[in-house]
Amino acid sequence: MKIESDQRSRSILITGILTVIFLYFVDPLSLLLQISQTNPVIYLLSLSIFLTVYPLTALRWKIMTSNIVEISFQDSIKTLSISYGLNKILPLNSGDIIRSKILENYVEIEKHGEILGLVTLERLIDVSALITFLSLPLLFLFTENLGILQWLWLPILTSMAGFYLIYFRSALVTSLIKKLPDLKISLDYKEILTDAVNGFNSLDKNQYGKIILITLSRWVLDIFSLYVLSISIGHPLSFWTAALLTCTMSLVSSMPITPSGAGVAELSGTAILISLGFNTSVAGTIVVLQRSFGVGAMSIIGILMIRSEKMNIYPLKNR
C-alpha cells in the first residue's frame, strides 16, 4: 500500500510540474481568448464523432471476450465507460487493471487473469494501430528528410513481426515470457502476458479480422474528430497532421507516467504543432480542446456511469 501511495504522490507531483511548464510556454490569457472563439456547433459535432469510441470499442470488447464470457453490448459499453473513465482520473491506467472487477458486476468471472490478459491484448492492438498510423503521416510531413524515411517502416514491420510471433509461434513467446525476471510488484505480469498470448490465440481468424477492422475504424474516426475540432477554431489541420497529433498524444497518454499522460500529452502535442508552424496559442488551444474530449468527457462519462450503476470502486461491487 505504501508503494502504491508513493506512486500516486509522484504521479500528482509530476502532473503539477508539467502543467506549470505547459502554462509557462502557453500564455493562459491568449489560450482563453483563442478558446472563446471556438465555434460551438462544430465543437459539438467533433465531440459526437469522438464519442463513437464507445460503441466501437464495446463491440470489439464483446468479440474479444466472447470465448470466455457472454456479455451484452449494453453491459460492454458500461464496462468500458467506467474503465476508460478511471484511466483518465487515476494513475497507472487503473481502469484497465481492474476491468475484470468492473466486468464482474455484469457477468461471472472464473479467472480474472484471462480478462487482464485480454485487456493487455487490447492495449497491444491499439498501440500497434497507433504506431502504424503514426508512421504514415511522417512519410507525408517529412518527405524532404530522406534520412528519416528509411526508419519509418521499422515500427510497422516490428508490429507485424510481433503479431506473427504471437499468432504462429505462441509456444516460443510463452517460453520467453517465463524467462523474464521476477519483479516486486503486486501483479504477476508474466501470468498476464501469458494470458494475453492465450487470449490472442483463442480468437479465430474471423474474430481477429473484425477486431482489426473495428480498431482501424475507431482510430480513423478519432483522427477525423481532431480534424473537425481544428476547423472549429478556424485553424484546420491537414488529415496527416491530425493523425500525427492524435497518435502521438494517445501513445503518450497510454504510458502510466501520470493520469492519462496529464502534462506530458499537452507538452508533446503543443511541441509538434509549433514545430509544424502553428503559433503557441493556436497549438495550445487545439491540444486543450482535444483533451477536453479525451480526458474531460471520458472522465465525466465514467463518473456518471459509476453513479448510475451505484457501484463502489473499493471493492468494485454493486451496492
C-alpha positions as semicolon CSV with decimal commas, in nm:
position;residue;x (nm);y (nm);z (nm)
1;M;0,000;0,000;0,000
2;K;0,288;0,237;0,081
3;I;0,440;0,173;-0,262
4;E;0,109;0,249;-0,433
5;S;0,069;0,565;-0,220
6;D;0,421;0,679;-0,316
7;Q;0,344;0,613;-0,683
8;R;0,027;0,825;-0,662
9;S;0,217;1,105;-0,491
10;R;0,491;1,103;-0,754
11;S;0,229;1,097;-1,029
12;I;0,049;1,401;-0,885
13;L;0,379;1,586;-0,839
14;I;0,490;1,517;-1,199
15;T;0,148;1,624;-1,328
16;G;0,171;1,953;-1,139
17;I;0,523;2,028;-1,260
18;L;0,444;1,951;-1,624
19;T;0,123;2,156;-1,612
20;V;0,316;2,457;-1,480
21;I;0,571;2,415;-1,762
22;F;0,289;2,395;-2,019
23;L;0,125;2,713;-1,889
24;Y;0,464;2,886;-1,885
25;F;0,513;2,832;-2,258
26;V;0,146;2,885;-2,350
27;D;0,015;3,221;-2,229
28;P;-0,308;3,139;-2,037
29;L;-0,479;3,465;-2,143
30;S;-0,406;3,407;-2,512
31;L;-0,520;3,049;-2,469
32;L;-0,853;3,155;-2,315
33;L;-0,905;3,417;-2,585
34;Q;-0,847;3,158;-2,858
35;I;-1,076;2,905;-2,688
36;S;-1,353;3,167;-2,658
37;Q;-1,356;3,200;-3,038
38;T;-1,438;2,829;-3,085
39;N;-1,746;2,757;-3,297
40;P;-1,971;2,563;-3,053
41;V;-2,167;2,380;-3,326
42;I;-1,856;2,241;-3,493
43;Y;-1,707;2,164;-3,150
44;L;-2,012;1,953;-3,059
45;L;-2,000;1,783;-3,398
46;S;-1,639;1,690;-3,331
47;L;-1,733;1,562;-2,985
48;S;-2,010;1,344;-3,130
49;I;-1,760;1,190;-3,373
50;F;-1,514;1,131;-3,089
51;L;-1,779;0,955;-2,877
52;T;-1,813;0,681;-3,139
53;V;-1,522;0,531;-2,945
54;Y;-1,774;0,379;-2,702
55;P;-1,993;0,170;-2,935
56;L;-1,692;0,065;-3,145
57;T;-1,469;-0,042;-2,857
58;A;-1,769;-0,202;-2,679
59;L;-1,834;-0,415;-2,986
60;R;-1,465;-0,504;-3,002
61;W;-1,459;-0,598;-2,632
62;K;-1,770;-0,812;-2,675
63;I;-1,600;-1,002;-2,957
64;M;-1,273;-1,038;-2,764
65;T;-1,442;-1,182;-2,455
66;S;-1,696;-1,398;-2,640
67;N;-1,495;-1,717;-2,583
68;I;-1,475;-1,653;-2,208
69;V;-1,796;-1,475;-2,100
70;E;-2,127;-1,382;-2,259
71;I;-2,172;-1,008;-2,211
72;S;-2,441;-0,793;-2,369
73;F;-2,347;-0,498;-2,589
74;Q;-2,504;-0,258;-2,337
75;D;-2,305;-0,401;-2,045
76;S;-1,992;-0,391;-2,259
77;I;-2,043;-0,016;-2,311
78;K;-2,094;0,031;-1,935
79;T;-1,780;-0,168;-1,854
80;L;-1,560;0,030;-2,094
81;S;-1,713;0,365;-1,994
82;I;-1,612;0,302;-1,633
83;S;-1,274;0,151;-1,723
84;Y;-1,178;0,435;-1,957
85;G;-1,310;0,695;-1,712
86;L;-1,095;0,557;-1,429
87;N;-0,795;0,554;-1,663
88;K;-0,836;0,929;-1,702
89;I;-0,874;1,001;-1,331
90;L;-0,641;0,754;-1,161
91;P;-0,270;0,687;-1,226
92;L;-0,116;0,370;-1,371
93;N;-0,410;0,305;-1,606
94;S;-0,605;0,173;-1,306
95;G;-0,925;0,133;-1,507
96;D;-0,758;-0,128;-1,726
97;I;-0,605;-0,308;-1,429
98;I;-0,939;-0,351;-1,252
99;R;-1,155;-0,402;-1,560
100;S;-1,220;-0,765;-1,466
101;K;-1,363;-0,645;-1,133
102;I;-1,584;-0,397;-1,319
103;L;-1,696;-0,672;-1,556
104;E;-1,778;-0,891;-1,256
105;N;-2,075;-0,666;-1,186
106;Y;-2,241;-0,794;-1,505
107;V;-2,115;-1,149;-1,562
108;E;-1,950;-1,425;-1,360
109;I;-1,570;-1,427;-1,394
110;E;-1,388;-1,755;-1,331
111;K;-1,033;-1,635;-1,399
112;H;-0,952;-1,266;-1,364
113;G;-0,613;-1,332;-1,524
114;E;-0,781;-1,415;-1,854
115;I;-0,961;-1,080;-1,857
116;L;-0,641;-0,896;-1,766
117;G;-0,473;-1,083;-2,048
118;L;-0,739;-0,968;-2,293
119;V;-0,702;-0,610;-2,168
120;T;-0,329;-0,640;-2,237
121;L;-0,408;-0,776;-2,582
122;E;-0,647;-0,484;-2,643
123;R;-0,374;-0,236;-2,549
124;L;-0,121;-0,411;-2,776
125;I;-0,361;-0,395;-3,071
126;D;-0,430;-0,025;-3,009
127;V;-0,060;0,057;-2,974
128;S;0,018;-0,133;-3,295
129;A;-0,254;0,058;-3,480
130;L;-0,124;0,388;-3,342
131;I;0,235;0,307;-3,443
132;T;0,115;0,228;-3,794
133;F;-0,093;0,547;-3,820
134;L;0,197;0,745;-3,670
135;S;0,441;0,623;-3,934
136;L;0,219;0,713;-4,229
137;P;0,184;1,089;-4,159
138;L;0,559;1,113;-4,106
139;L;0,603;0,993;-4,465
140;F;0,387;1,281;-4,589
141;L;0,506;1,552;-4,349
142;F;0,880;1,485;-4,368
143;T;0,925;1,368;-4,727
144;E;1,218;1,606;-4,775
145;N;1,412;1,445;-4,493
146;L;1,548;1,140;-4,671
147;G;1,737;1,028;-4,362
148;I;1,414;0,960;-4,174
149;L;1,237;0,768;-4,450
150;Q;1,442;0,452;-4,411
151;W;1,334;0,425;-4,048
152;L;0,962;0,483;-4,094
153;W;0,875;0,126;-4,187
154;L;1,063;-0,011;-3,886
155;P;0,777;0,029;-3,631
156;I;0,524;-0,113;-3,880
157;L;0,741;-0,416;-3,953
158;T;0,806;-0,458;-3,580
159;S;0,431;-0,467;-3,508
160;M;0,371;-0,714;-3,790
161;A;0,655;-0,935;-3,667
162;G;0,517;-0,923;-3,312
163;F;0,170;-1,035;-3,422
164;Y;0,321;-1,309;-3,636
165;L;0,519;-1,446;-3,341
166;I;0,222;-1,432;-3,104
167;Y;-0,017;-1,596;-3,350
168;F;0,205;-1,856;-3,519
169;R;0,484;-1,901;-3,262
170;S;0,291;-1,868;-2,938
171;A;0,480;-2,151;-2,767
172;L;0,810;-1,969;-2,826
173;V;0,668;-1,641;-2,700
174;T;0,526;-1,811;-2,387
175;S;0,861;-1,973;-2,310
176;L;1,035;-1,634;-2,345
177;I;0,781;-1,474;-2,110
178;K;0,853;-1,738;-1,844
179;K;1,223;-1,648;-1,861
180;L;1,158;-1,281;-1,783
181;P;1,285;-1,161;-1,443
182;D;1,051;-1,152;-1,145
183;L;0,953;-0,801;-1,036
184;K;0,848;-0,686;-0,692
185;I;0,502;-0,567;-0,793
186;S;0,154;-0,668;-0,678
187;L;0,060;-0,817;-1,017
188;D;0,206;-1,129;-1,175
189;Y;0,293;-0,960;-1,502
190;K;0,426;-1,281;-1,656
191;E;0,093;-1,453;-1,599
192;I;-0,089;-1,155;-1,751
193;L;0,134;-1,162;-2,060
194;T;0,085;-1,537;-2,092
195;D;-0,292;-1,494;-2,065
196;A;-0,270;-1,222;-2,331
197;V;-0,098;-1,465;-2,567
198;N;-0,357;-1,733;-2,489
199;G;-0,637;-1,480;-2,534
200;F;-0,496;-1,376;-2,870
201;N;-0,485;-1,735;-2,989
202;S;-0,834;-1,812;-2,856
203;L;-0,972;-1,588;-3,132
204;D;-1,037;-1,737;-3,473
205;K;-0,944;-1,557;-3,795
206;N;-1,296;-1,423;-3,840
207;Q;-1,297;-1,268;-3,492
208;Y;-0,945;-1,136;-3,539
209;G;-1,041;-0,973;-3,870
210;K;-1,340;-0,799;-3,709
211;I;-1,123;-0,673;-3,422
212;I;-0,864;-0,527;-3,661
213;L;-1,134;-0,360;-3,873
214;I;-1,304;-0,210;-3,567
215;T;-0,970;-0,089;-3,427
216;L;-0,874;0,082;-3,752
217;S;-1,220;0,242;-3,780
218;R;-1,201;0,362;-3,422
219;W;-0,872;0,544;-3,475
220;V;-0,967;0,686;-3,816
221;L;-1,275;0,842;-3,654
222;D;-1,059;0,969;-3,367
223;I;-0,829;1,139;-3,619
224;F;-1,126;1,279;-3,811
225;S;-1,268;1,414;-3,485
226;L;-0,949;1,616;-3,428
227;Y;-0,957;1,736;-3,788
228;V;-1,312;1,869;-3,739
229;L;-1,216;2,013;-3,399
230;S;-0,937;2,219;-3,558
231;I;-1,192;2,366;-3,800
232;S;-1,397;2,486;-3,501
233;I;-1,122;2,735;-3,406
234;G;-1,057;2,845;-3,764
235;H;-0,719;2,676;-3,799
236;P;-0,783;2,347;-3,981
237;L;-0,516;2,078;-3,968
238;S;-0,438;1,854;-4,260
239;F;-0,555;1,496;-4,214
240;W;-0,195;1,376;-4,174
241;T;-0,115;1,642;-3,914
242;A;-0,428;1,539;-3,724
243;A;-0,313;1,175;-3,748
244;L;0,035;1,262;-3,620
245;L;-0,105;1,462;-3,327
246;T;-0,371;1,205;-3,236
247;C;-0,133;0,910;-3,242
248;T;0,145;1,085;-3,050
249;M;-0,083;1,213;-2,775
250;S;-0,266;0,880;-2,749
251;L;0,060;0,686;-2,717
252;V;0,188;0,927;-2,454
253;S;-0,144;0,911;-2,267
254;S;-0,127;0,531;-2,253
255;M;0,202;0,543;-2,064
256;P;0,146;0,511;-1,686
257;I;0,352;0,821;-1,603
258;T;0,066;1,045;-1,491
259;P;-0,314;1,001;-1,504
260;S;-0,392;0,990;-1,878
261;G;-0,049;1,134;-1,952
262;A;-0,151;1,468;-1,797
263;G;0,111;1,732;-1,869
264;V;0,317;1,504;-2,093
265;A;0,048;1,481;-2,362
266;E;-0,013;1,858;-2,359
267;L;0,356;1,940;-2,393
268;S;0,423;1,684;-2,667
269;G;0,114;1,781;-2,867
270;T;0,189;2,152;-2,845
271;A;0,554;2,097;-2,940
272;I;0,451;1,903;-3,252
273;L;0,216;2,177;-3,374
274;I;0,468;2,453;-3,304
275;S;0,733;2,259;-3,499
276;L;0,488;2,245;-3,791
277;G;0,446;2,624;-3,795
278;F;0,146;2,689;-3,569
279;N;0,174;2,973;-3,318
280;T;0,178;2,889;-2,949
281;S;-0,177;2,996;-2,864
282;V;-0,333;2,806;-3,155
283;A;-0,124;2,494;-3,082
284;G;-0,216;2,507;-2,713
285;T;-0,585;2,560;-2,792
286;I;-0,607;2,260;-3,024
287;V;-0,437;2,042;-2,765
288;V;-0,650;2,165;-2,474
289;L;-0,975;2,122;-2,669
290;Q;-0,873;1,772;-2,773
291;R;-0,800;1,689;-2,409
292;S;-1,146;1,818;-2,320
293;F;-1,266;1,514;-2,517
294;G;-1,002;1,256;-2,430
295;V;-0,985;1,342;-2,060
296;G;-1,276;1,568;-1,968
297;A;-1,564;1,398;-2,148
298;M;-1,441;1,044;-2,080
299;S;-1,385;1,119;-1,710
300;I;-1,735;1,266;-1,673
301;I;-1,895;0,973;-1,856
302;G;-1,706;0,729;-1,633
303;I;-1,811;0,905;-1,312
304;L;-2,174;0,931;-1,425
305;M;-2,176;0,561;-1,515
306;I;-2,036;0,465;-1,173
307;R;-2,308;0,671;-1,003
308;S;-2,577;0,536;-1,235
309;E;-2,474;0,177;-1,164
310;K;-2,444;0,256;-0,790
311;M;-2,104;0,097;-0,796
312;N;-1,836;0,114;-0,529
313;I;-1,480;0,136;-0,656
314;Y;-1,327;-0,027;-0,346
315;P;-1,438;-0,301;-0,368
316;L;-1,597;-0,284;-0,713
317;K;-1,934;-0,439;-0,635
318;N;-2,289;-0,319;-0,683
319;R;-2,445;-0,197;-0,363
